[in-house]
Tab-separated table of N, CA, C and O in Angstrom:
chain	number	residue	atom	x	y	z
A	1	MET	N	-35.118	-7.964	7.904
A	1	MET	CA	-34.010	-7.104	8.271
A	1	MET	C	-34.519	-5.992	9.175
A	1	MET	O	-35.598	-5.493	8.982
A	2	GLY	N	-33.719	-5.617	10.124
A	2	GLY	CA	-34.142	-4.557	11.006
A	2	GLY	C	-33.066	-4.220	11.997
A	2	GLY	O	-32.018	-4.819	12.017
A	3	TRP	N	-33.393	-3.261	12.821
A	3	TRP	CA	-32.450	-2.822	13.844
A	3	TRP	C	-32.867	-3.397	15.178
A	3	TRP	O	-34.032	-3.388	15.537
A	4	ASP	N	-31.908	-3.923	15.903
A	4	ASP	CA	-32.181	-4.409	17.245
A	4	ASP	C	-32.193	-3.183	18.158
A	4	ASP	O	-31.190	-2.506	18.303
A	5	SER	N	-33.318	-2.897	18.762
A	5	SER	CA	-33.444	-1.674	19.553
A	5	SER	C	-32.610	-1.717	20.824
A	5	SER	O	-32.218	-0.689	21.340
A	6	LYS	N	-32.292	-2.891	21.325
A	6	LYS	CA	-31.538	-2.983	22.570
A	6	LYS	C	-30.040	-2.784	22.346
A	6	LYS	O	-29.355	-2.225	23.167
A	7	LYS	N	-29.520	-3.278	21.221
A	7	LYS	CA	-28.076	-3.245	21.014
A	7	LYS	C	-27.656	-2.311	19.890
A	7	LYS	O	-26.483	-2.165	19.624
A	8	ASP	N	-28.616	-1.701	19.209
A	8	ASP	CA	-28.316	-0.800	18.104
A	8	ASP	C	-27.429	-1.487	17.055
A	8	ASP	O	-26.424	-0.955	16.624
A	9	VAL	N	-27.809	-2.698	16.702
A	9	VAL	CA	-27.062	-3.503	15.739
A	9	VAL	C	-28.012	-3.908	14.636
A	9	VAL	O	-29.150	-4.266	14.887
A	10	HIS	N	-27.541	-3.862	13.412
A	10	HIS	CA	-28.360	-4.269	12.282
A	10	HIS	C	-28.297	-5.787	12.159
A	10	HIS	O	-27.223	-6.373	12.070
A	11	LEU	N	-29.465	-6.413	12.182
A	11	LEU	CA	-29.539	-7.860	12.051
A	11	LEU	C	-29.935	-8.203	10.633
A	11	LEU	O	-30.885	-7.657	10.086
A	12	ASP	N	-29.196	-9.136	10.040
A	12	ASP	CA	-29.468	-9.552	8.671
A	12	ASP	C	-30.297	-10.829	8.718
A	12	ASP	O	-29.807	-11.878	9.101
A	13	GLY	N	-31.529	-10.751	8.349
A	13	GLY	CA	-32.402	-11.925	8.376
A	13	GLY	C	-33.571	-11.757	7.439
A	13	GLY	O	-33.895	-10.665	6.998
A	14	THR	N	-34.222	-12.858	7.141
A	14	THR	CA	-35.354	-12.809	6.213
A	14	THR	C	-36.640	-12.392	6.903
A	14	THR	O	-37.518	-11.825	6.292
A	15	SER	N	-36.769	-12.705	8.188
A	15	SER	CA	-37.977	-12.299	8.904
A	15	SER	C	-37.576	-11.597	10.190
A	15	SER	O	-36.477	-11.799	10.696
A	16	PRO	N	-38.440	-10.764	10.716
A	16	PRO	CA	-38.095	-10.043	11.948
A	16	PRO	C	-37.729	-11.012	13.069
A	16	PRO	O	-38.389	-12.016	13.277
A	17	GLY	N	-36.626	-10.717	13.736
A	17	GLY	CA	-36.203	-11.546	14.855
A	17	GLY	C	-35.280	-12.690	14.479
A	17	GLY	O	-34.750	-13.351	15.338
A	18	SER	N	-35.096	-12.961	13.177
A	18	SER	CA	-34.203	-14.061	12.785
A	18	SER	C	-32.895	-13.496	12.246
A	18	SER	O	-32.852	-12.405	11.707
A	19	VAL	N	-31.846	-14.262	12.394
A	19	VAL	CA	-30.520	-13.862	11.920
A	19	VAL	C	-29.997	-14.972	11.026
A	19	VAL	O	-29.998	-16.135	11.396
A	20	SER	N	-29.526	-14.603	9.827
A	20	SER	CA	-29.033	-15.623	8.900
A	20	SER	C	-27.533	-15.834	9.005
A	20	SER	O	-27.026	-16.861	8.582
A	21	GLY	N	-26.795	-14.895	9.545
A	21	GLY	CA	-25.350	-15.060	9.665
A	21	GLY	C	-24.824	-14.315	10.868
A	21	GLY	O	-25.320	-13.261	11.233
A	22	LEU	N	-23.820	-14.895	11.503
A	22	LEU	CA	-23.239	-14.278	12.671
A	22	LEU	C	-21.747	-14.573	12.669
A	22	LEU	O	-21.342	-15.722	12.501
A	23	GLU	N	-20.916	-13.550	12.810
A	23	GLU	CA	-19.474	-13.723	12.859
A	23	GLU	C	-19.007	-13.439	14.277
A	23	GLU	O	-19.304	-12.396	14.838
A	24	VAL	N	-18.287	-14.393	14.843
A	24	VAL	CA	-17.784	-14.247	16.203
A	24	VAL	C	-16.294	-13.962	16.125
A	24	VAL	O	-15.536	-14.716	15.527
A	25	LEU	N	-15.877	-12.865	16.726
A	25	LEU	CA	-14.470	-12.501	16.773
A	25	LEU	C	-13.885	-12.987	18.085
A	25	LEU	O	-14.486	-12.813	19.146
A	26	GLU	N	-12.701	-13.588	18.007
A	26	GLU	CA	-12.106	-14.166	19.203
A	26	GLU	C	-11.538	-13.115	20.145
A	26	GLU	O	-11.476	-13.313	21.329
A	27	ARG	N	-11.069	-12.020	19.596
A	27	ARG	CA	-10.472	-10.970	20.413
A	27	ARG	C	-11.305	-9.706	20.266
A	27	ARG	O	-11.944	-9.499	19.247
A	28	PRO	N	-11.273	-8.833	21.252
A	28	PRO	CA	-12.074	-7.606	21.178
A	28	PRO	C	-11.739	-6.751	19.958
A	28	PRO	O	-12.602	-6.140	19.378
A	29	SER	N	-10.467	-6.726	19.550
A	29	SER	CA	-10.086	-5.879	18.428
A	29	SER	C	-10.386	-6.535	17.086
A	29	SER	O	-10.398	-5.877	16.067
A	30	GLY	N	-10.591	-7.846	17.083
A	30	GLY	CA	-10.857	-8.548	15.836
A	30	GLY	C	-9.600	-8.867	15.054
A	30	GLY	O	-9.675	-9.367	13.951
A	31	CYS	N	-8.422	-8.595	15.623
A	31	CYS	CA	-7.193	-8.862	14.880
A	31	CYS	C	-6.839	-10.342	14.949
A	31	CYS	O	-7.197	-11.043	15.889
A	32	ARG	N	-6.139	-10.815	13.937
A	32	ARG	CA	-5.754	-12.214	13.858
A	32	ARG	C	-4.331	-12.389	14.370
A	32	ARG	O	-3.496	-11.522	14.209
A	33	VAL	N	-4.093	-13.532	14.969
A	33	VAL	CA	-2.746	-13.882	15.387
A	33	VAL	C	-2.227	-14.876	14.360
A	33	VAL	O	-2.815	-15.934	14.156
A	34	ARG	N	-1.144	-14.518	13.672
A	34	ARG	CA	-0.594	-15.366	12.626
A	34	ARG	C	0.722	-15.976	13.083
A	34	ARG	O	1.503	-15.334	13.763
A	35	SER	N	0.948	-17.204	12.654
A	35	SER	CA	2.201	-17.874	12.989
A	35	SER	C	3.329	-17.296	12.143
A	35	SER	O	3.099	-16.646	11.119
A	36	GLY	N	4.556	-17.543	12.554
A	36	GLY	CA	5.713	-17.077	11.797
A	36	GLY	C	5.743	-17.675	10.400
A	36	GLY	O	6.110	-17.004	9.434
A	37	ALA	N	5.332	-18.933	10.285
A	37	ALA	CA	5.316	-19.587	8.981
A	37	ALA	C	4.289	-18.940	8.054
A	37	ALA	O	4.547	-18.756	6.860
A	38	GLU	N	3.138	-18.581	8.614
A	38	GLU	CA	2.103	-17.934	7.795
A	38	GLU	C	2.564	-16.545	7.352
A	38	GLU	O	2.372	-16.158	6.197
A	39	ARG	N	3.204	-15.816	8.252
A	39	ARG	CA	3.738	-14.499	7.888
A	39	ARG	C	4.788	-14.634	6.793
A	39	ARG	O	4.801	-13.852	5.838
A	40	ALA	N	5.672	-15.611	6.938
A	40	ALA	CA	6.724	-15.829	5.935
A	40	ALA	C	6.116	-16.159	4.577
A	40	ALA	O	6.574	-15.670	3.544
A	41	ARG	N	5.068	-16.972	4.554
A	41	ARG	CA	4.415	-17.335	3.295
A	41	ARG	C	3.780	-16.110	2.631
A	41	ARG	O	3.897	-15.911	1.421
A	42	ILE	N	3.140	-15.244	3.432
A	42	ILE	CA	2.507	-14.045	2.891
A	42	ILE	C	3.567	-13.086	2.354
A	42	ILE	O	3.426	-12.525	1.267
A	43	VAL	N	4.659	-12.912	3.105
A	43	VAL	CA	5.748	-12.032	2.664
A	43	VAL	C	6.357	-12.565	1.370
A	43	VAL	O	6.597	-11.813	0.426
A	44	ALA	N	6.605	-13.882	1.310
A	44	ALA	CA	7.189	-14.476	0.109
A	44	ALA	C	6.279	-14.272	-1.094
A	44	ALA	O	6.741	-13.938	-2.191
A	45	GLU	N	4.979	-14.446	-0.900
A	45	GLU	CA	4.035	-14.239	-2.005
A	45	GLU	C	4.021	-12.787	-2.455
A	45	GLU	O	3.906	-12.493	-3.635
A	46	SER	N	4.177	-11.858	-1.508
A	46	SER	CA	4.164	-10.437	-1.866
A	46	SER	C	5.410	-10.029	-2.640
A	46	SER	O	5.412	-9.004	-3.307
A	47	LEU	N	6.476	-10.815	-2.543
A	47	LEU	CA	7.733	-10.498	-3.220
A	47	LEU	C	7.876	-11.176	-4.579
A	47	LEU	O	8.870	-10.961	-5.271
A	48	LEU	N	6.905	-11.996	-4.958
A	48	LEU	CA	6.969	-12.657	-6.266
A	48	LEU	C	6.898	-11.624	-7.389
A	48	LEU	O	6.217	-10.603	-7.248
A	49	PRO	N	7.598	-11.872	-8.508
A	49	PRO	CA	7.523	-10.931	-9.637
A	49	PRO	C	6.085	-10.770	-10.117
A	49	PRO	O	5.368	-11.753	-10.293
A	50	GLY	N	5.673	-9.537	-10.277
A	50	GLY	CA	4.324	-9.238	-10.767
A	50	GLY	C	3.256	-9.192	-9.682
A	50	GLY	O	2.111	-8.862	-9.965
A	51	ALA	N	3.613	-9.563	-8.451
A	51	ALA	CA	2.623	-9.549	-7.366
A	51	ALA	C	2.355	-8.114	-6.932
A	51	ALA	O	3.261	-7.295	-6.855
A	52	GLN	N	1.086	-7.813	-6.676
A	52	GLN	CA	0.718	-6.494	-6.171
A	52	GLN	C	0.409	-6.628	-4.688
A	52	GLN	O	-0.422	-7.444	-4.282
A	53	LEU	N	1.105	-5.839	-3.899
A	53	LEU	CA	1.016	-5.944	-2.450
A	53	LEU	C	-0.416	-5.772	-1.957
A	53	LEU	O	-0.860	-6.505	-1.073
A	54	SER	N	-1.136	-4.837	-2.520
A	54	SER	CA	-2.510	-4.598	-2.059
A	54	SER	C	-3.401	-5.809	-2.314
A	54	SER	O	-4.262	-6.130	-1.496
A	55	GLU	N	-3.180	-6.515	-3.424
A	55	GLU	CA	-3.978	-7.708	-3.718
A	55	GLU	C	-3.639	-8.850	-2.765
A	55	GLU	O	-4.521	-9.572	-2.313
A	56	VAL	N	-2.350	-9.017	-2.468
A	56	VAL	CA	-1.934	-10.057	-1.526
A	56	VAL	C	-2.521	-9.758	-0.146
A	56	VAL	O	-3.049	-10.648	0.526
A	57	ALA	N	-2.444	-8.508	0.282
A	57	ALA	CA	-2.991	-8.119	1.583
A	57	ALA	C	-4.487	-8.383	1.641
A	57	ALA	O	-4.998	-8.925	2.633
A	58	ARG	N	-5.205	-8.033	0.601
A	58	ARG	CA	-6.657	-8.248	0.559
A	58	ARG	C	-6.987	-9.742	0.612
A	58	ARG	O	-7.910	-10.160	1.302
A	59	GLU	N	-6.199	-10.542	-0.101
A	59	GLU	CA	-6.440	-11.990	-0.148
A	59	GLU	C	-6.314	-12.624	1.239
A	59	GLU	O	-7.069	-13.531	1.584
A	60	TYR	N	-5.367	-12.140	2.041
A	60	TYR	CA	-5.130	-12.721	3.359
A	60	TYR	C	-5.775	-11.943	4.497
A	60	TYR	O	-5.564	-12.245	5.662
A	61	GLY	N	-6.546	-10.906	4.174
A	61	GLY	CA	-7.267	-10.157	5.197
A	61	GLY	C	-6.361	-9.342	6.103
A	61	GLY	O	-6.605	-9.243	7.301
A	62	THR	N	-5.322	-8.766	5.524
A	62	THR	CA	-4.415	-7.915	6.289
A	62	THR	C	-4.237	-6.597	5.540
A	62	THR	O	-4.948	-6.350	4.572
A	63	THR	N	-3.325	-5.763	5.986
A	63	THR	CA	-3.089	-4.484	5.313
A	63	THR	C	-1.701	-4.477	4.693
A	63	THR	O	-0.834	-5.269	5.074
A	64	ARG	N	-1.496	-3.574	3.754
A	64	ARG	CA	-0.174	-3.437	3.127
A	64	ARG	C	0.865	-3.105	4.178
A	64	ARG	O	1.982	-3.596	4.148
A	65	TRP	N	0.482	-2.223	5.106
A	65	TRP	CA	1.434	-1.762	6.116
A	65	TRP	C	1.873	-2.898	7.016
A	65	TRP	O	3.017	-2.941	7.460
A	66	GLN	N	0.976	-3.846	7.279
A	66	GLN	CA	1.342	-5.003	8.094
A	66	GLN	C	2.378	-5.848	7.357
A	66	GLN	O	3.350	-6.296	7.948
A	67	ILE	N	2.192	-6.026	6.056
A	67	ILE	CA	3.152	-6.810	5.275
A	67	ILE	C	4.485	-6.079	5.193
A	67	ILE	O	5.546	-6.703	5.292
A	68	TYR	N	4.453	-4.749	5.029
A	68	TYR	CA	5.703	-3.980	5.043
A	68	TYR	C	6.433	-4.200	6.370
A	68	TYR	O	7.650	-4.362	6.398
A	69	ASP	N	5.694	-4.198	7.476
A	69	ASP	CA	6.298	-4.396	8.790
A	69	ASP	C	6.895	-5.801	8.905
A	69	ASP	O	7.996	-5.966	9.427
A	70	TRP	N	6.184	-6.810	8.428
A	70	TRP	CA	6.719	-8.179	8.465
A	70	TRP	C	7.998	-8.281	7.641
A	70	TRP	O	8.953	-8.923	8.051
A	71	ARG	N	8.012	-7.649	6.469
A	71	ARG	CA	9.228	-7.657	5.645
A	71	ARG	C	10.405	-7.052	6.409
A	71	ARG	O	11.503	-7.592	6.416
A	72	ARG	N	10.148	-5.904	7.029
A	72	ARG	CA	11.208	-5.220	7.777
A	72	ARG	C	11.740	-6.109	8.892
A	72	ARG	O	12.957	-6.242	9.072
A	73	ARG	N	10.845	-6.766	9.616
A	73	ARG	CA	11.270	-7.629	10.722
A	73	ARG	C	12.062	-8.837	10.221
A	73	ARG	O	13.037	-9.238	10.849
A	74	PHE	N	11.652	-9.422	9.101
A	74	PHE	CA	12.398	-10.558	8.533
A	74	PHE	C	13.788	-10.101	8.089
A	74	PHE	O	14.763	-10.823	8.257
A	75	ARG	N	13.884	-8.893	7.533
A	75	ARG	CA	15.191	-8.363	7.119
A	75	ARG	C	16.097	-8.134	8.330
A	75	ARG	O	17.285	-8.430	8.291
A	76	GLN	N	15.512	-7.602	9.409
A	76	GLN	CA	16.300	-7.336	10.614
A	76	GLN	C	16.855	-8.634	11.206
A	76	GLN	O	17.938	-8.650	11.768
A	77	ARG	N	16.105	-9.725	11.090
A	77	ARG	CA	16.563	-11.017	11.613
A	77	ARG	C	17.482	-11.746	10.642
A	77	ARG	O	17.944	-12.831	10.935
A	78	GLY	N	17.682	-11.149	9.450
A	78	GLY	CA	18.544	-11.786	8.466
A	78	GLY	C	17.869	-12.903	7.691
A	78	GLY	O	18.533	-13.689	7.023
A	79	LEU	N	16.552	-13.003	7.774
A	79	LEU	CA	15.816	-14.054	7.080
A	79	LEU	C	15.393	-13.644	5.676
A	79	LEU	O	14.897	-14.466	4.920
A	80	LEU	N	15.598	-12.380	5.360
A	80	LEU	CA	15.227	-11.847	4.059
A	80	LEU	C	16.352	-10.941	3.612
A	80	LEU	O	16.819	-10.116	4.393
A	81	PRO	N	16.832	-11.087	2.367
A	81	PRO	CA	17.928	-10.219	1.934
A	81	PRO	C	17.505	-8.758	1.925
A	81	PRO	O	16.348	-8.437	1.686
A	82	ALA	N	18.474	-7.899	2.194
A	82	ALA	CA	18.203	-6.461	2.206
A	82	ALA	C	17.849	-5.987	0.806
A	82	ALA	O	18.334	-6.518	-0.187
A	83	CYS	N	16.998	-4.989	0.755
A	83	CYS	CA	16.618	-4.410	-0.539
A	83	CYS	C	17.804	-3.644	-1.094
A	83	CYS	O	18.415	-2.849	-0.399
A	84	GLU	N	18.088	-3.901	-2.327
A	84	GLU	CA	19.132	-3.141	-2.987
A	84	GLU	C	18.460	-2.246	-4.012
A	84	GLU	O	17.862	-2.729	-4.958
A	85	ALA	N	18.553	-0.978	-3.771
A	85	ALA	CA	17.944	-0.032	-4.700
A	85	ALA	C	18.727	-0.064	-6.001
A	85	ALA	O	19.951	-0.044	-6.005
A	86	SER	N	18.031	-0.157	-7.091
A	86	SER	CA	18.715	-0.180	-8.381
A	86	SER	C	19.302	1.196	-8.673
A	86	SER	O	18.760	2.225	-8.282
A	87	GLN	N	20.422	1.187	-9.333
A	87	GLN	CA	21.084	2.443	-9.672
A	87	GLN	C	20.237	3.191	-10.695
A	87	GLN	O	19.723	2.588	-11.635
A	88	PRO	N	20.084	4.489	-10.520
A	88	PRO	CA	19.280	5.241	-11.485
A	88	PRO	C	19.986	5.273	-12.837
A	88	PRO	O	21.207	5.321	-12.916
A	89	THR	N	19.196	5.188	-13.861
A	89	THR	CA	19.755	5.273	-15.205
A	89	THR	C	19.347	6.606	-15.805
A	89	THR	O	18.214	7.051	-15.641
A	90	PHE	N	20.290	7.211	-16.465
A	90	PHE	CA	20.035	8.509	-17.053
A	90	PHE	C	20.164	8.406	-18.563
A	90	PHE	O	20.975	7.636	-19.079
A	91	ALA	N	19.391	9.177	-19.262
A	91	ALA	CA	19.505	9.242	-20.717
A	91	ALA	C	20.702	10.121	-21.057
A	91	ALA	O	20.933	11.145	-20.417
A	92	PRO	N	21.479	9.721	-22.069
A	92	PRO	CA	22.637	10.551	-22.421
A	92	PRO	C	22.182	11.869	-23.060
A	92	PRO	O	21.169	11.927	-23.751
A	93	LEU	N	22.958	12.909	-22.823
A	93	LEU	CA	22.683	14.205	-23.422
A	93	LEU	C	23.390	14.266	-24.765
A	93	LEU	O	24.594	14.070	-24.841
A	94	VAL	N	22.635	14.480	-25.813
A	94	VAL	CA	23.203	14.549	-27.158
A	94	VAL	C	22.992	15.962	-27.681
A	94	VAL	O	21.872	16.452	-27.741
A	95	VAL	N	24.094	16.605	-28.069
A	95	VAL	CA	24.017	17.960	-28.608
A	95	VAL	C	24.254	17.846	-30.105
A	95	VAL	O	25.275	17.313	-30.541
A	96	GLY	N	23.282	18.358	-30.888
A	96	GLY	CA	23.358	18.218	-32.346
A	96	GLY	C	24.438	19.062	-32.998
A	96	GLY	O	25.060	18.650	-33.953
A	97	GLY	N	24.718	20.196	-32.519
A	97	GLY	CA	25.719	21.075	-33.120
A	97	GLY	C	26.325	21.973	-32.064
A	97	GLY	O	25.931	21.938	-30.898
A	98	ALA	N	27.284	22.751	-32.474
A	98	ALA	CA	27.943	23.645	-31.531
A	98	ALA	C	26.965	24.719	-31.072
A	98	ALA	O	26.178	25.251	-31.858
A	99	LEU	N	27.008	24.997	-29.812
A	99	LEU	CA	26.142	26.043	-29.279
A	99	LEU	C	26.779	27.392	-29.577
A	99	LEU	O	27.952	27.624	-29.325
A	100	GLU	N	26.025	28.243	-30.150
A	100	GLU	CA	26.509	29.576	-30.474
A	100	GLU	C	25.821	30.575	-29.568
A	100	GLU	O	24.688	30.373	-29.142
A	101	GLU	N	26.542	31.631	-29.325
A	101	GLU	CA	25.938	32.676	-28.530
A	101	GLU	C	24.911	33.380	-29.409
A	101	GLU	O	25.208	33.845	-30.489
A	102	ARG	N	23.723	33.394	-28.962
A	102	ARG	CA	22.659	33.981	-29.771
A	102	ARG	C	22.219	35.293	-29.139
A	102	ARG	O	22.182	35.428	-27.929
A	103	GLN	N	21.856	36.210	-29.972
A	103	GLN	CA	21.357	37.498	-29.515
A	103	GLN	C	19.862	37.396	-29.294
A	103	GLN	O	19.136	36.884	-30.133
A	104	ALA	N	19.427	37.858	-28.178
A	104	ALA	CA	17.997	37.879	-27.904
A	104	ALA	C	17.383	39.014	-28.708
A	104	ALA	O	17.976	40.082	-28.837
A	105	PRO	N	16.229	38.814	-29.280
A	105	PRO	CA	15.597	39.895	-30.049
A	105	PRO	C	15.250	41.068	-29.113
A	105	PRO	O	14.899	40.874	-27.975
A	106	ALA	N	15.389	42.263	-29.660
A	106	ALA	CA	15.099	43.472	-28.884
A	106	ALA	C	13.603	43.620	-28.731
A	106	ALA	O	12.846	43.438	-29.668
A	107	ILE	N	13.202	43.916	-27.550
A	107	ILE	CA	11.773	44.106	-27.259
A	107	ILE	C	11.603	45.520	-26.764
A	107	ILE	O	12.316	45.991	-25.891
A	108	SER	N	10.638	46.201	-27.356
A	108	SER	CA	10.369	47.563	-26.873
A	108	SER	C	9.105	47.526	-26.047
A	108	SER	O	8.135	46.873	-26.408
A	109	LEU	N	9.141	48.233	-24.982
A	109	LEU	CA	8.035	48.261	-24.055
A	109	LEU	C	7.699	49.709	-23.761
A	109	LEU	O	8.554	50.491	-23.356
A	110	ARG	N	6.462	50.105	-24.000
A	110	ARG	CA	6.039	51.477	-23.740
A	110	ARG	C	4.952	51.453	-22.692
A	110	ARG	O	3.978	50.727	-22.804
A	111	LEU	N	5.157	52.240	-21.695
A	111	LEU	CA	4.156	52.338	-20.637
A	111	LEU	C	3.418	53.657	-20.778
A	111	LEU	O	4.002	54.705	-20.946
A	112	ARG	N	2.138	53.626	-20.670
A	112	ARG	CA	1.326	54.848	-20.706
A	112	ARG	C	0.828	55.097	-19.305
A	112	ARG	O	0.190	54.254	-18.707
A	113	LEU	N	1.104	56.238	-18.837
A	113	LEU	CA	0.652	56.602	-17.495
A	113	LEU	C	-0.471	57.575	-17.535
A	113	LEU	O	-0.731	58.373	-18.284
């Protein structure tokens, strides 16, 4: 293992000058181009009950925000039903007895100057 002095890149190898693994990126940014079918499959998996978006994103090598964007685009095209926010549920207020006007206890305060 060592540093390549010409390219300032760490080379992973067992002996100086050898490389055991090399990953070639097709585009300068390293981003992947996914088909519509692949995006739909990832979005569908992220919407399954109990699925955690971050785990799905990690499994497919993308980000949560990318999946959120794909969901939004599928909804805009009508390919995914709109999210319906569930109505908030409130706990009922139960009063045990009649509220009576209560007198606050008198407090005396003395200041020494």
